[in-house]
Coordinates of C-alpha atoms and ligand atoms in Angstrom, one line a residue:
M3 CA -30.0 -45.9 -37.5
R4 CA -31.5 -44.4 -35.7
L5 CA -34.6 -45.6 -35.6
K6 CA -33.9 -49.6 -37.2
D7 CA -37.1 -51.8 -37.6
K8 CA -39.0 -48.9 -35.4
V9 CA -42.7 -48.7 -37.2
A10 CA -43.5 -44.4 -37.4
V11 CA -47.0 -43.6 -38.3
I12 CA -47.2 -40.2 -40.1
T13 CA -50.5 -37.7 -40.9
G14 CA -50.6 -35.1 -43.7
A15 CA -47.8 -37.3 -45.2
A16 CA -49.0 -37.4 -48.4
S17 CA -47.7 -34.6 -48.8
G18 CA -44.9 -30.9 -47.6
I19 CA -43.1 -31.3 -43.5
G20 CA -44.6 -35.4 -43.5
Y21 CA -43.1 -35.8 -46.4
E22 CA -40.3 -35.0 -45.3
I23 CA -40.1 -36.8 -42.5
A24 CA -41.6 -39.9 -43.8
K25 CA -37.9 -39.3 -45.2
T26 CA -36.2 -38.7 -43.0
Y27 CA -37.6 -42.5 -40.9
L28 CA -36.6 -44.2 -44.0
R29 CA -33.6 -43.5 -44.2
E30 CA -33.1 -44.2 -40.0
G31 CA -34.3 -47.2 -40.9
A32 CA -38.1 -47.1 -40.2
K33 CA -40.7 -48.6 -41.3
V34 CA -43.2 -46.0 -42.2
V35 CA -47.0 -45.9 -43.3
V36 CA -48.0 -42.6 -45.2
A37 CA -51.3 -41.8 -43.6
D38 CA -53.4 -39.0 -45.6
L39 CA -56.9 -38.1 -46.2
N40 CA -55.7 -38.1 -50.0
L41 CA -55.4 -41.8 -50.2
E42 CA -54.0 -41.2 -54.3
A43 CA -51.9 -38.9 -52.8
A44 CA -50.5 -41.5 -49.6
N45 CA -50.3 -43.9 -52.7
A46 CA -47.8 -42.0 -54.9
A47 CA -45.9 -40.6 -51.5
I48 CA -44.8 -44.2 -51.3
K49 CA -44.0 -45.4 -55.0
A50 CA -42.0 -42.5 -54.8
L51 CA -40.6 -43.3 -51.3
D52 CA -39.9 -47.2 -51.1
P53 CA -40.0 -47.8 -54.7
N54 CA -38.8 -51.9 -53.8
G55 CA -42.2 -51.7 -50.8
G56 CA -42.4 -53.3 -48.3
N57 CA -40.9 -50.7 -45.9
T58 CA -43.8 -48.2 -46.1
L59 CA -47.9 -48.4 -46.1
A60 CA -50.6 -45.4 -47.5
V61 CA -53.4 -45.2 -44.9
G62 CA -55.8 -43.1 -46.6
M63 CA -57.4 -41.5 -43.5
D64 CA -59.3 -38.6 -42.0
V65 CA -57.6 -37.6 -38.3
A66 CA -60.9 -35.9 -38.0
N67 CA -62.7 -39.4 -38.1
E68 CA -62.6 -41.5 -35.1
D69 CA -63.8 -45.2 -37.2
Q70 CA -61.5 -43.8 -39.9
V71 CA -58.1 -43.3 -37.1
N72 CA -59.3 -47.2 -35.9
K73 CA -59.0 -48.2 -39.0
G74 CA -56.2 -47.3 -40.6
I75 CA -53.8 -47.8 -36.4
D76 CA -55.3 -51.4 -36.8
A77 CA -53.9 -51.7 -40.6
T78 CA -49.9 -50.4 -39.2
V79 CA -50.0 -53.1 -36.6
Q80 CA -51.5 -56.2 -38.9
K81 CA -48.7 -54.8 -41.5
F82 CA -45.9 -53.9 -39.3
G83 CA -47.1 -56.2 -36.1
K84 CA -46.4 -53.3 -33.1
I85 CA -46.2 -49.5 -34.1
D86 CA -43.6 -47.4 -31.9
I87 CA -44.0 -43.9 -32.8
L88 CA -46.3 -41.1 -33.7
V89 CA -46.5 -38.0 -35.9
S90 CA -49.3 -36.1 -35.5
N91 CA -49.0 -33.5 -38.6
A92 CA -51.9 -33.7 -41.1
G93 CA -53.1 -30.1 -40.5
I94 CA -54.8 -26.8 -42.9
Q95 CA -54.8 -23.6 -42.9
I96 CA -57.6 -21.3 -43.0
V97 CA -56.8 -17.0 -42.4
D98 CA -59.9 -14.6 -42.0
P99 CA -60.2 -12.0 -39.7
I100 CA -62.7 -12.3 -36.4
E101 CA -65.7 -10.9 -37.6
D102 CA -65.8 -12.7 -40.8
F103 CA -64.8 -16.2 -39.6
E104 CA -68.0 -18.9 -40.5
F105 CA -68.4 -21.4 -37.7
A106 CA -67.9 -24.1 -40.0
K107 CA -64.7 -23.3 -41.0
W108 CA -63.7 -22.9 -37.9
K109 CA -64.9 -26.7 -36.6
K110 CA -63.7 -28.0 -39.5
L111 CA -59.6 -26.4 -38.7
L112 CA -60.1 -27.4 -34.9
A113 CA -61.9 -31.1 -35.3
I114 CA -58.7 -31.6 -37.7
H115 CA -55.8 -30.1 -35.5
L116 CA -57.6 -31.1 -32.4
D117 CA -60.0 -34.2 -32.7
G118 CA -57.1 -35.4 -35.1
A119 CA -54.3 -35.2 -32.5
F120 CA -57.0 -36.6 -29.9
L121 CA -57.7 -40.1 -32.0
T122 CA -54.5 -40.7 -33.6
T123 CA -53.0 -40.3 -30.2
R124 CA -55.6 -42.9 -28.2
A125 CA -54.9 -45.5 -31.0
A126 CA -51.8 -45.5 -30.9
V127 CA -51.2 -45.6 -26.9
R128 CA -54.1 -48.3 -26.7
Y129 CA -51.1 -50.6 -29.4
M130 CA -48.5 -49.0 -27.0
Y131 CA -49.8 -49.9 -23.6
K132 CA -50.2 -53.0 -24.6
Q133 CA -47.1 -54.0 -27.1
G134 CA -44.5 -52.2 -23.3
T135 CA -41.8 -51.4 -25.4
G136 CA -42.8 -47.8 -25.2
G137 CA -43.3 -45.0 -27.7
S138 CA -42.6 -41.6 -29.2
I139 CA -45.8 -39.3 -29.6
I140 CA -45.2 -36.1 -32.0
Y141 CA -47.1 -33.3 -32.7
M142 CA -46.5 -30.9 -35.8
G143 CA -47.4 -28.0 -33.8
S144 CA -46.2 -24.4 -34.6
V145 CA -44.8 -21.1 -34.0
H146 CA -48.2 -20.3 -33.1
S147 CA -48.2 -22.8 -30.5
K148 CA -46.6 -20.0 -28.6
E149 CA -46.9 -16.6 -30.7
A150 CA -50.7 -15.2 -32.7
S151 CA -50.8 -14.1 -35.7
K152 CA -53.5 -11.8 -37.4
L153 CA -56.3 -13.6 -39.0
K154 CA -55.5 -17.0 -37.8
S155 CA -57.6 -17.6 -34.9
P156 CA -58.0 -21.3 -35.2
Y157 CA -55.4 -22.0 -36.1
V158 CA -53.4 -19.7 -32.7
T159 CA -55.8 -21.4 -30.8
A160 CA -55.3 -24.8 -31.8
K161 CA -51.4 -24.8 -32.4
H162 CA -51.7 -23.5 -28.9
G163 CA -54.2 -26.6 -27.7
L164 CA -51.5 -29.2 -28.9
E165 CA -48.6 -28.0 -26.2
G166 CA -52.0 -28.9 -23.0
L167 CA -52.5 -32.4 -24.8
C168 CA -48.7 -32.5 -24.7
K169 CA -47.9 -31.7 -22.0
V170 CA -51.2 -34.5 -21.2
I171 CA -50.1 -37.4 -22.8
A172 CA -46.5 -37.1 -21.8
K173 CA -47.8 -37.1 -17.5
E174 CA -50.2 -39.6 -19.0
G175 CA -47.9 -41.7 -20.7
A176 CA -44.2 -42.2 -18.3
A177 CA -45.9 -45.1 -16.7
H178 CA -45.7 -47.3 -20.1
G179 CA -42.0 -45.6 -21.4
V180 CA -44.3 -43.1 -23.8
R181 CA -43.0 -40.2 -24.4
A182 CA -44.6 -36.9 -26.0
N183 CA -42.9 -33.6 -28.0
V184 CA -44.0 -30.6 -29.8
I185 CA -42.3 -29.6 -33.2
C186 CA -42.8 -25.5 -33.7
P187 CA -41.8 -24.8 -37.1
G188 CA -42.2 -21.2 -38.5
F189 CA -42.5 -21.0 -41.5
V190 CA -42.2 -23.9 -44.1
R191 CA -42.9 -23.5 -48.2
T192 CA -45.2 -26.2 -48.3
P193 CA -48.3 -25.9 -50.2
L194 CA -50.7 -25.0 -47.1
V195 CA -48.3 -21.3 -46.7
D196 CA -48.3 -21.3 -51.0
K197 CA -51.9 -20.8 -50.6
Q198 CA -51.5 -18.4 -47.2
I199 CA -50.2 -15.2 -50.0
P200 CA -52.0 -14.7 -51.9
E201 CA -54.7 -14.5 -49.6
Q202 CA -52.3 -12.7 -47.4
A203 CA -52.0 -9.9 -49.7
K204 CA -55.5 -9.7 -50.7
E205 CA -56.7 -9.4 -46.4
L206 CA -53.7 -6.6 -45.7
G207 CA -54.0 -5.2 -48.4
I208 CA -50.3 -6.2 -49.7
T209 CA -48.7 -7.0 -52.6
E210 CA -47.3 -11.1 -51.9
E211 CA -44.0 -10.0 -51.8
E212 CA -44.5 -7.7 -48.9
V213 CA -46.1 -10.6 -46.8
I214 CA -43.2 -13.0 -47.1
K215 CA -41.0 -10.2 -46.1
N216 CA -43.0 -7.9 -43.5
V217 CA -45.0 -11.0 -42.1
M218 CA -44.0 -14.1 -42.3
L219 CA -40.1 -14.0 -42.1
K220 CA -39.8 -10.6 -40.8
E221 CA -39.1 -11.6 -36.8
T222 CA -36.8 -14.4 -38.1
V223 CA -32.4 -13.7 -37.7
D224 CA -32.1 -14.1 -41.5
G225 CA -35.6 -13.5 -43.8
E226 CA -35.2 -17.2 -44.3
F227 CA -37.9 -20.1 -44.7
T228 CA -37.5 -23.3 -42.1
T229 CA -37.3 -26.0 -44.3
V230 CA -38.7 -29.4 -44.5
Q231 CA -35.8 -30.9 -43.7
D232 CA -34.8 -28.6 -40.7
V233 CA -38.4 -30.4 -39.2
A234 CA -37.5 -33.1 -40.5
E235 CA -34.1 -33.7 -38.3
V236 CA -36.1 -32.7 -35.5
A237 CA -38.9 -34.9 -36.0
L238 CA -35.8 -37.9 -36.4
F239 CA -34.3 -36.3 -32.6
F240 CA -37.1 -37.1 -31.2
A241 CA -38.4 -39.9 -31.7
G242 CA -34.9 -41.3 -31.8
F243 CA -34.4 -39.5 -28.0
E244 CA -34.7 -42.7 -25.5
T245 CA -35.6 -41.7 -22.3
N246 CA -38.0 -39.2 -20.6
A247 CA -35.2 -36.6 -19.7
L248 CA -37.7 -34.3 -22.7
T249 CA -41.0 -35.4 -22.2
G250 CA -43.3 -33.0 -22.2
Q251 CA -41.2 -30.7 -24.4
S252 CA -42.2 -28.7 -27.4
L253 CA -39.2 -27.3 -28.9
V254 CA -39.3 -24.1 -31.9
V255 CA -37.9 -24.2 -34.9
S256 CA -37.6 -21.3 -36.9
H257 CA -34.8 -19.0 -37.7
G258 CA -35.0 -17.3 -35.0
W259 CA -38.7 -15.3 -35.3
F260 CA -39.2 -16.5 -31.4
M261 CA -37.2 -17.3 -28.5
Q262 CA -38.2 -19.0 -25.4
Ligands
NAD309 P1 -48.6 -29.4 -46.7 O1 -50.3 -28.8 -46.9 O2 -48.4 -29.4 -47.6 O3 -49.4 -30.9 -45.9 C1 -50.4 -30.9 -45.6 C2 -50.8 -32.9 -45.7 O4 -52.0 -33.2 -44.5 C3 -51.4 -33.0 -47.5 O5 -51.2 -34.3 -47.4 C4 -53.1 -33.2 -46.8 O6 -53.8 -33.9 -47.9 C5 -53.2 -33.7 -45.2 N1 -54.2 -33.4 -45.3 C6 -55.3 -32.3 -44.5 N2 -56.4 -33.0 -44.2 C7 -56.2 -33.6 -43.1 C8 -57.4 -34.5 -42.8 N3 -58.3 -34.5 -42.1 N4 -57.1 -36.0 -42.0 C9 -55.6 -36.6 -42.7 N5 -55.1 -35.8 -43.8 C10 -54.9 -34.3 -43.6 O7 -48.7 -28.4 -45.2 P2 -47.4 -28.8 -44.7 O8 -47.3 -27.2 -44.4 O9 -46.4 -30.3 -45.0 O10 -48.1 -28.8 -43.1 C11 -47.9 -30.2 -42.0 C12 -48.1 -29.5 -40.6 O11 -47.5 -28.7 -40.5 C13 -49.7 -28.7 -40.3 O12 -50.2 -29.2 -39.3 C14 -49.2 -27.4 -40.8 O13 -50.2 -27.1 -39.3 C15 -47.7 -27.5 -39.6 N6 -46.8 -26.6 -40.2 C16 -46.7 -25.7 -41.6 C17 -45.8 -24.8 -41.5 C18 -46.1 -24.3 -43.2 O14 -45.6 -23.4 -42.2 N7 -45.7 -25.0 -44.2 C19 -45.7 -24.0 -39.7 C20 -45.4 -24.3 -39.1 C21 -46.2 -25.2 -38.6

């Protein structure tokens, strides 16, 4: 039980990577708040994750909305008395070549990834600093925090930006025992990726199989997708790593697609 009695808020945890992190943290003894834009899905998630109740809370939260973020973090502390871990994970993908990218879509993507990371971090550290027991802030970056791909201008921009935010929080948070890290997964088969396969096939004029083989998994060492479990184990490692030795660091989890 590496997270016994820790309280974790995970954004975007009604689906995909966030859901698996919630499952893993519960297994390790944490109380988990599933914060998601889709409250119905968040409620269904906690029912499946915690059938007897008591160890989870579902919160409807648009991470780009200041008021909703503050209320969601307040509700966490009201229910469980504190917050020890924030996993800023909620995200979307929109693909288009730069010359066609609509400004509104650019702003929407940056707001969810960057405003969302800022707002959830600020709300969480305000409690962590007061509690005086430290904490762990984990950002869901991507190989696209390190690398670029065609058609993904706002996503690559936002994921690079999270690395900068992480380093600042590592420096500011150290005096309060608050650590910050970024996880950088390769392609993981979640709804976010399933949606992109036909979109990229259309944009690039190739088949869906070619998108998977020659675009998404081309640079991996084994032609394999990264799994939600791979990513959740790294999220557990960072959350449970109690010293400052790794603060400010990012870790790429990509089957060799990107090597530092
Ligand atoms: P997903 O679509 O399965 O889940 C994303 C969740 O975020 C959904 O439940 C959705 O409702 C929620 N969400 C969307 N907008 C939100 C908002 N404004 N406020 C709160 N919640 C919101 O996607 P996923 O693949 O699990 O992605 C999770 C994170 O992992 C994202 O940040 C994504 O960029 C990152 N990531 C994914 C991959 C991949 O290949 N799947 C790779 C690298 C990084």
